[in-house]
Amino acid sequence: ASRLPRGAAGDVLVNLHMIQMTLQRQPLLRFARAHDLLAARADDPGYLLHAWLAAMFGERAPKPFYFLQKRGQLFAYAAHDAASLLEHAAAFADPLAHAALAPDGLASKEMPRQWPAGKQLRLHVRACPIARKGAEEKDVFLRAVERWTEAGETSDTKPDRGTVYCDWMARQAVGRGIDIERIMLNGYRARVVMQRRSRNAASTGLKYVERPEAEFELLARITDSDRFNELLDRGVGRHRAFGFGMVRLLPV
């Protein structure tokens, strides 16, 4: 569900803000050590950033987010602007978490409330293309291979990973205020290791969870401004609190 408050007529009352944060590596590592978060793989900081955002902003923590690790920059959409987030953090944030934010390292801008119908945009999404079967989650490509095997493994219907991922992305956009003209899979990694709290994990309270990661670029036209804003607010797919699913906008 969208986090944006609505009036009786359904109009959005609070607009989205694009948030940019610059994090300091060494203070962030001190926060991670203090909370036993350093078992995470260095190339997958999703769980660490999820924990840091919660320690900084509580229920106001923005998600989904996108992290540029080389620059130490985190981007997200939020219902609160930079001043509101900083005020909350000054009063309630974990001190070690607060120290990891660079001085003057949080900025925001208000996103458009209305988008013109027919406007063409490029959309970039780092997503986690998984499917659920009961309580189990699995790469949608591996699910497709399972169905292909069960159907008899005919060579003319053998699944192609790129096609499966792009079809999955197209389904995520149905009813989301856009018409997709083209989907490109810019890259993927067969597995991304994240960490989550688990009663059954080791003494750290964390366990490894393997997930696929795919980078998509879409060429799309806006058909419904409100639904498109909800798409930005909610993001795409699952594990949006761990660095997946943010829809970043690029000019055509």
Tab-separated table of C-alpha atoms in Angstrom:
chain	number	residue	atom	x	y	z
A	1	ALA	CA	0.000	0.000	0.000
A	2	SER	CA	1.093	3.562	-0.621
A	3	ARG	CA	2.479	5.501	2.346
A	4	LEU	CA	1.145	8.801	1.006
A	5	PRO	CA	-1.787	10.154	3.083
A	6	ARG	CA	-4.975	10.733	1.093
A	7	GLY	CA	-8.044	12.878	1.514
A	8	ALA	CA	-11.682	11.812	1.339
A	9	ALA	CA	-11.680	12.136	-2.454
A	10	GLY	CA	-8.484	10.099	-2.744
A	11	ASP	CA	-6.241	13.077	-3.517
A	12	VAL	CA	-2.654	12.809	-2.304
A	13	LEU	CA	-2.159	15.227	0.616
A	14	VAL	CA	1.594	14.818	1.148
A	15	ASN	CA	3.980	14.773	-1.753
A	16	LEU	CA	6.973	12.525	-2.257
A	17	HIS	CA	10.475	13.822	-1.688
A	18	MET	CA	13.633	12.528	-3.295
A	19	ILE	CA	16.199	12.029	-0.518
A	20	GLN	CA	19.964	11.929	-1.005
A	21	MET	CA	22.285	10.969	1.851
A	22	THR	CA	26.071	10.770	1.992
A	23	LEU	CA	27.401	8.246	4.499
A	24	GLN	CA	30.838	8.114	6.116
A	25	ARG	CA	32.456	4.706	5.842
A	26	GLN	CA	34.325	4.459	9.152
A	27	PRO	CA	31.474	5.715	11.396
A	28	LEU	CA	29.119	3.379	9.509
A	29	LEU	CA	31.481	0.482	10.227
A	30	ARG	CA	31.523	1.426	13.933
A	31	PHE	CA	27.711	1.324	13.933
A	32	ALA	CA	27.847	-2.063	12.180
A	33	ARG	CA	30.305	-3.497	14.726
A	34	ALA	CA	28.205	-2.278	17.634
A	35	HIS	CA	25.162	-4.085	16.236
A	36	ASP	CA	26.913	-7.267	15.038
A	37	LEU	CA	26.269	-6.484	11.376
A	38	LEU	CA	29.739	-7.037	9.924
A	39	ALA	CA	29.121	-10.635	8.932
A	40	ALA	CA	27.362	-9.269	5.834
A	41	ARG	CA	29.219	-9.465	2.530
A	42	ALA	CA	30.986	-6.218	1.674
A	43	ASP	CA	29.331	-6.095	-1.771
A	44	ASP	CA	25.834	-6.437	-0.326
A	45	PRO	CA	25.220	-3.761	2.318
A	46	GLY	CA	21.437	-4.053	2.054
A	47	TYR	CA	20.758	-5.372	5.547
A	48	LEU	CA	23.267	-2.997	7.154
A	49	LEU	CA	21.658	0.009	5.446
A	50	HIS	CA	18.195	-1.238	6.410
A	51	ALA	CA	19.320	-1.369	10.052
A	52	TRP	CA	21.009	2.038	9.826
A	53	LEU	CA	17.943	3.726	8.339
A	54	ALA	CA	15.767	2.261	11.092
A	55	ALA	CA	18.189	3.425	13.784
A	56	MET	CA	18.242	6.922	12.266
A	57	PHE	CA	14.647	7.540	11.309
A	58	GLY	CA	12.468	4.872	12.926
A	59	GLU	CA	9.088	4.584	11.194
A	60	ARG	CA	10.075	7.468	8.898
A	61	ALA	CA	12.900	5.417	7.378
A	62	PRO	CA	12.606	5.746	3.603
A	63	LYS	CA	12.215	2.716	1.399
A	64	PRO	CA	12.868	1.568	-1.205
A	65	PHE	CA	16.375	2.917	-1.573
A	66	TYR	CA	19.298	2.719	-3.979
A	67	PHE	CA	22.905	2.767	-2.749
A	68	LEU	CA	25.927	3.869	-4.770
A	69	GLN	CA	28.583	2.090	-2.755
A	70	LYS	CA	31.636	3.694	-4.392
A	71	ARG	CA	30.348	7.166	-3.500
A	72	GLY	CA	28.717	6.222	-0.215
A	73	GLN	CA	25.487	7.830	-1.422
A	74	LEU	CA	21.992	6.577	-0.694
A	75	PHE	CA	18.935	7.697	-2.650
A	76	ALA	CA	15.325	7.113	-1.648
A	77	TYR	CA	11.792	8.460	-1.795
A	78	ALA	CA	10.113	9.580	1.410
A	79	ALA	CA	6.968	11.323	2.603
A	80	HIS	CA	9.207	13.600	4.737
A	81	ASP	CA	11.702	16.188	3.569
A	82	ALA	CA	15.311	16.533	4.721
A	83	ALA	CA	14.510	19.024	7.496
A	84	SER	CA	11.874	16.731	9.000
A	85	LEU	CA	14.140	13.703	8.865
A	86	LEU	CA	17.036	15.601	10.429
A	87	GLU	CA	14.798	16.895	13.218
A	88	HIS	CA	13.649	13.358	14.002
A	89	ALA	CA	17.218	12.006	13.907
A	90	ALA	CA	18.515	14.768	16.196
A	91	ALA	CA	15.965	13.802	18.832
A	92	PHE	CA	15.778	10.021	18.538
A	93	ALA	CA	18.571	8.493	16.436
A	94	ASP	CA	21.112	6.005	17.742
A	95	PRO	CA	24.250	8.170	18.316
A	96	LEU	CA	26.479	5.782	16.382
A	97	ALA	CA	24.014	5.812	13.490
A	98	HIS	CA	23.830	9.610	13.613
A	99	ALA	CA	27.618	9.882	13.380
A	100	ALA	CA	27.628	7.944	10.105
A	101	LEU	CA	25.753	10.680	8.256
A	102	ALA	CA	28.222	13.117	6.703
A	103	PRO	CA	27.972	16.781	7.793
A	104	ASP	CA	25.428	18.429	5.521
A	105	GLY	CA	25.015	14.954	4.063
A	106	LEU	CA	21.227	14.889	3.749
A	107	ALA	CA	19.341	16.798	1.081
A	108	SER	CA	15.912	16.526	-0.477
A	109	LYS	CA	13.775	17.861	-3.260
A	110	GLU	CA	10.031	17.718	-3.725
A	111	MET	CA	8.915	15.484	-6.568
A	112	PRO	CA	6.212	16.644	-9.003
A	113	ARG	CA	2.665	16.202	-7.734
A	114	GLN	CA	1.264	15.846	-11.225
A	115	TRP	CA	2.829	14.199	-14.258
A	116	PRO	CA	1.487	15.000	-17.730
A	117	ALA	CA	-0.191	12.083	-19.460
A	118	GLY	CA	1.970	10.812	-22.278
A	119	LYS	CA	5.242	12.040	-20.791
A	120	GLN	CA	8.045	9.694	-21.791
A	121	LEU	CA	10.660	8.666	-19.221
A	122	ARG	CA	13.501	6.243	-18.795
A	123	LEU	CA	13.162	4.263	-15.569
A	124	HIS	CA	16.008	2.398	-13.880
A	125	VAL	CA	15.197	-0.346	-11.385
A	126	ARG	CA	17.485	-2.621	-9.389
A	127	ALA	CA	15.061	-5.412	-8.553
A	128	CYS	CA	14.888	-8.828	-6.951
A	129	PRO	CA	12.999	-11.047	-9.432
A	130	ILE	CA	11.659	-13.779	-7.188
A	131	ALA	CA	8.424	-15.758	-6.961
A	132	ARG	CA	6.781	-17.230	-3.899
A	133	LYS	CA	5.544	-20.793	-3.646
A	134	GLY	CA	4.007	-21.222	-0.225
A	135	ALA	CA	6.560	-19.857	2.243
A	136	GLU	CA	9.485	-20.393	-0.152
A	137	GLU	CA	10.980	-17.716	-2.401
A	138	LYS	CA	12.932	-18.586	-5.527
A	139	ASP	CA	14.475	-16.865	-8.531
A	140	VAL	CA	11.702	-16.547	-11.167
A	141	PHE	CA	14.084	-18.006	-13.763
A	142	LEU	CA	14.617	-21.129	-11.659
A	143	ARG	CA	10.839	-21.410	-11.261
A	144	ALA	CA	10.502	-21.250	-15.039
A	145	VAL	CA	13.123	-23.994	-15.425
A	146	GLU	CA	11.174	-26.143	-12.941
A	147	ARG	CA	7.961	-25.742	-14.969
A	148	TRP	CA	9.868	-26.487	-18.190
A	149	THR	CA	11.304	-29.669	-16.666
A	150	GLU	CA	7.903	-30.780	-15.414
A	151	ALA	CA	6.449	-30.189	-18.901
A	152	GLY	CA	8.996	-32.447	-20.576
A	153	GLU	CA	12.002	-30.247	-21.422
A	154	THR	CA	11.265	-29.527	-25.079
A	155	SER	CA	14.099	-27.509	-26.621
A	156	ASP	CA	11.824	-24.964	-28.318
A	157	THR	CA	10.348	-23.857	-24.980
A	158	LYS	CA	13.539	-23.803	-22.894
A	159	PRO	CA	13.433	-20.672	-20.680
A	160	ASP	CA	15.799	-17.796	-21.359
A	161	ARG	CA	16.852	-15.888	-18.256
A	162	GLY	CA	16.688	-12.459	-19.899
A	163	THR	CA	13.214	-13.088	-21.303
A	164	VAL	CA	11.941	-14.463	-17.993
A	165	TYR	CA	13.277	-11.467	-16.074
A	166	CYS	CA	11.854	-8.929	-18.543
A	167	ASP	CA	8.449	-10.664	-18.485
A	168	TRP	CA	8.529	-10.494	-14.687
A	169	MET	CA	9.348	-6.780	-14.825
A	170	ALA	CA	6.487	-6.163	-17.256
A	171	ARG	CA	4.042	-7.824	-14.839
A	172	GLN	CA	5.210	-5.585	-12.001
A	173	ALA	CA	4.225	-2.513	-14.033
A	174	VAL	CA	0.662	-3.600	-14.811
A	175	GLY	CA	-1.814	-1.066	-13.418
A	176	ARG	CA	0.970	1.184	-12.127
A	177	GLY	CA	0.260	4.260	-14.244
A	178	ILE	CA	2.664	3.602	-17.117
A	179	ASP	CA	2.698	2.014	-20.549
A	180	ILE	CA	5.999	0.265	-21.190
A	181	GLU	CA	7.476	0.715	-24.634
A	182	ARG	CA	10.701	-1.196	-24.049
A	183	ILE	CA	12.381	-3.180	-21.265
A	184	MET	CA	16.118	-3.792	-21.244
A	185	LEU	CA	17.978	-6.088	-18.871
A	186	ASN	CA	21.274	-4.289	-18.295
A	187	GLY	CA	22.784	-6.969	-16.099
A	188	TYR	CA	22.191	-9.493	-13.368
A	189	ARG	CA	23.930	-11.490	-10.727
A	190	ALA	CA	22.724	-15.002	-10.115
A	191	ARG	CA	22.878	-14.484	-6.369
A	192	VAL	CA	23.049	-11.597	-3.927
A	193	VAL	CA	23.625	-12.479	-0.282
A	194	MET	CA	21.594	-10.482	2.234
A	195	GLN	CA	21.211	-10.960	5.953
A	196	ARG	CA	18.090	-10.942	8.042
A	197	ARG	CA	17.238	-11.546	11.678
A	198	SER	CA	16.291	-15.148	12.279
A	199	ARG	CA	15.462	-17.227	15.324
A	200	ASN	CA	17.181	-20.169	13.681
A	201	ALA	CA	20.415	-18.428	12.718
A	202	ALA	CA	23.786	-18.470	14.393
A	203	SER	CA	24.692	-16.580	17.559
A	204	THR	CA	24.762	-13.254	15.710
A	205	GLY	CA	21.021	-13.542	15.082
A	206	LEU	CA	21.652	-13.266	11.347
A	207	LYS	CA	21.463	-15.730	8.498
A	208	TYR	CA	22.481	-15.682	4.857
A	209	VAL	CA	19.687	-15.460	2.313
A	210	GLU	CA	20.517	-15.760	-1.376
A	211	ARG	CA	18.618	-13.640	-3.858
A	212	PRO	CA	18.912	-12.724	-7.547
A	213	GLU	CA	19.631	-9.135	-8.515
A	214	ALA	CA	18.693	-7.653	-11.893
A	215	GLU	CA	19.234	-4.173	-13.322
A	216	PHE	CA	16.434	-3.025	-15.624
A	217	GLU	CA	15.997	0.034	-17.790
A	218	LEU	CA	12.509	0.816	-19.052
A	219	LEU	CA	11.263	3.256	-21.647
A	220	ALA	CA	7.734	4.169	-20.595
A	221	ARG	CA	4.968	6.741	-20.937
A	222	ILE	CA	2.887	7.972	-18.031
A	223	THR	CA	-0.819	7.158	-18.282
A	224	ASP	CA	-2.000	7.983	-14.749
A	225	SER	CA	-0.193	10.534	-12.571
A	226	ASP	CA	-1.508	9.310	-9.194
A	227	ARG	CA	-0.733	5.664	-9.907
A	228	PHE	CA	2.721	6.591	-11.145
A	229	ASN	CA	3.416	8.468	-7.893
A	230	GLU	CA	2.275	5.364	-6.015
A	231	LEU	CA	4.736	3.319	-8.085
A	232	LEU	CA	7.566	5.644	-7.035
A	233	ASP	CA	6.395	5.537	-3.427
A	234	ARG	CA	6.088	1.766	-3.195
A	235	GLY	CA	8.741	0.557	-5.617
A	236	VAL	CA	8.920	-2.749	-7.487
A	237	GLY	CA	8.995	-6.323	-6.251
A	238	ARG	CA	10.010	-7.696	-2.877
A	239	HIS	CA	12.802	-6.884	-0.396
A	240	ARG	CA	12.353	-3.164	-0.958
A	241	ALA	CA	13.647	-2.437	2.553
A	242	PHE	CA	16.995	-4.042	1.609
A	243	GLY	CA	18.005	-1.943	-1.382
A	244	PHE	CA	15.779	-3.394	-4.120
A	245	GLY	CA	12.917	-1.893	-6.072
A	246	MET	CA	13.536	1.866	-6.204
A	247	VAL	CA	12.398	3.384	-9.494
A	248	ARG	CA	14.954	6.009	-10.535
A	249	LEU	CA	13.974	8.526	-13.207
A	250	LEU	CA	16.208	9.429	-16.141
A	251	PRO	CA	15.572	11.821	-19.039
A	252	VAL	CA	14.952	10.358	-22.475
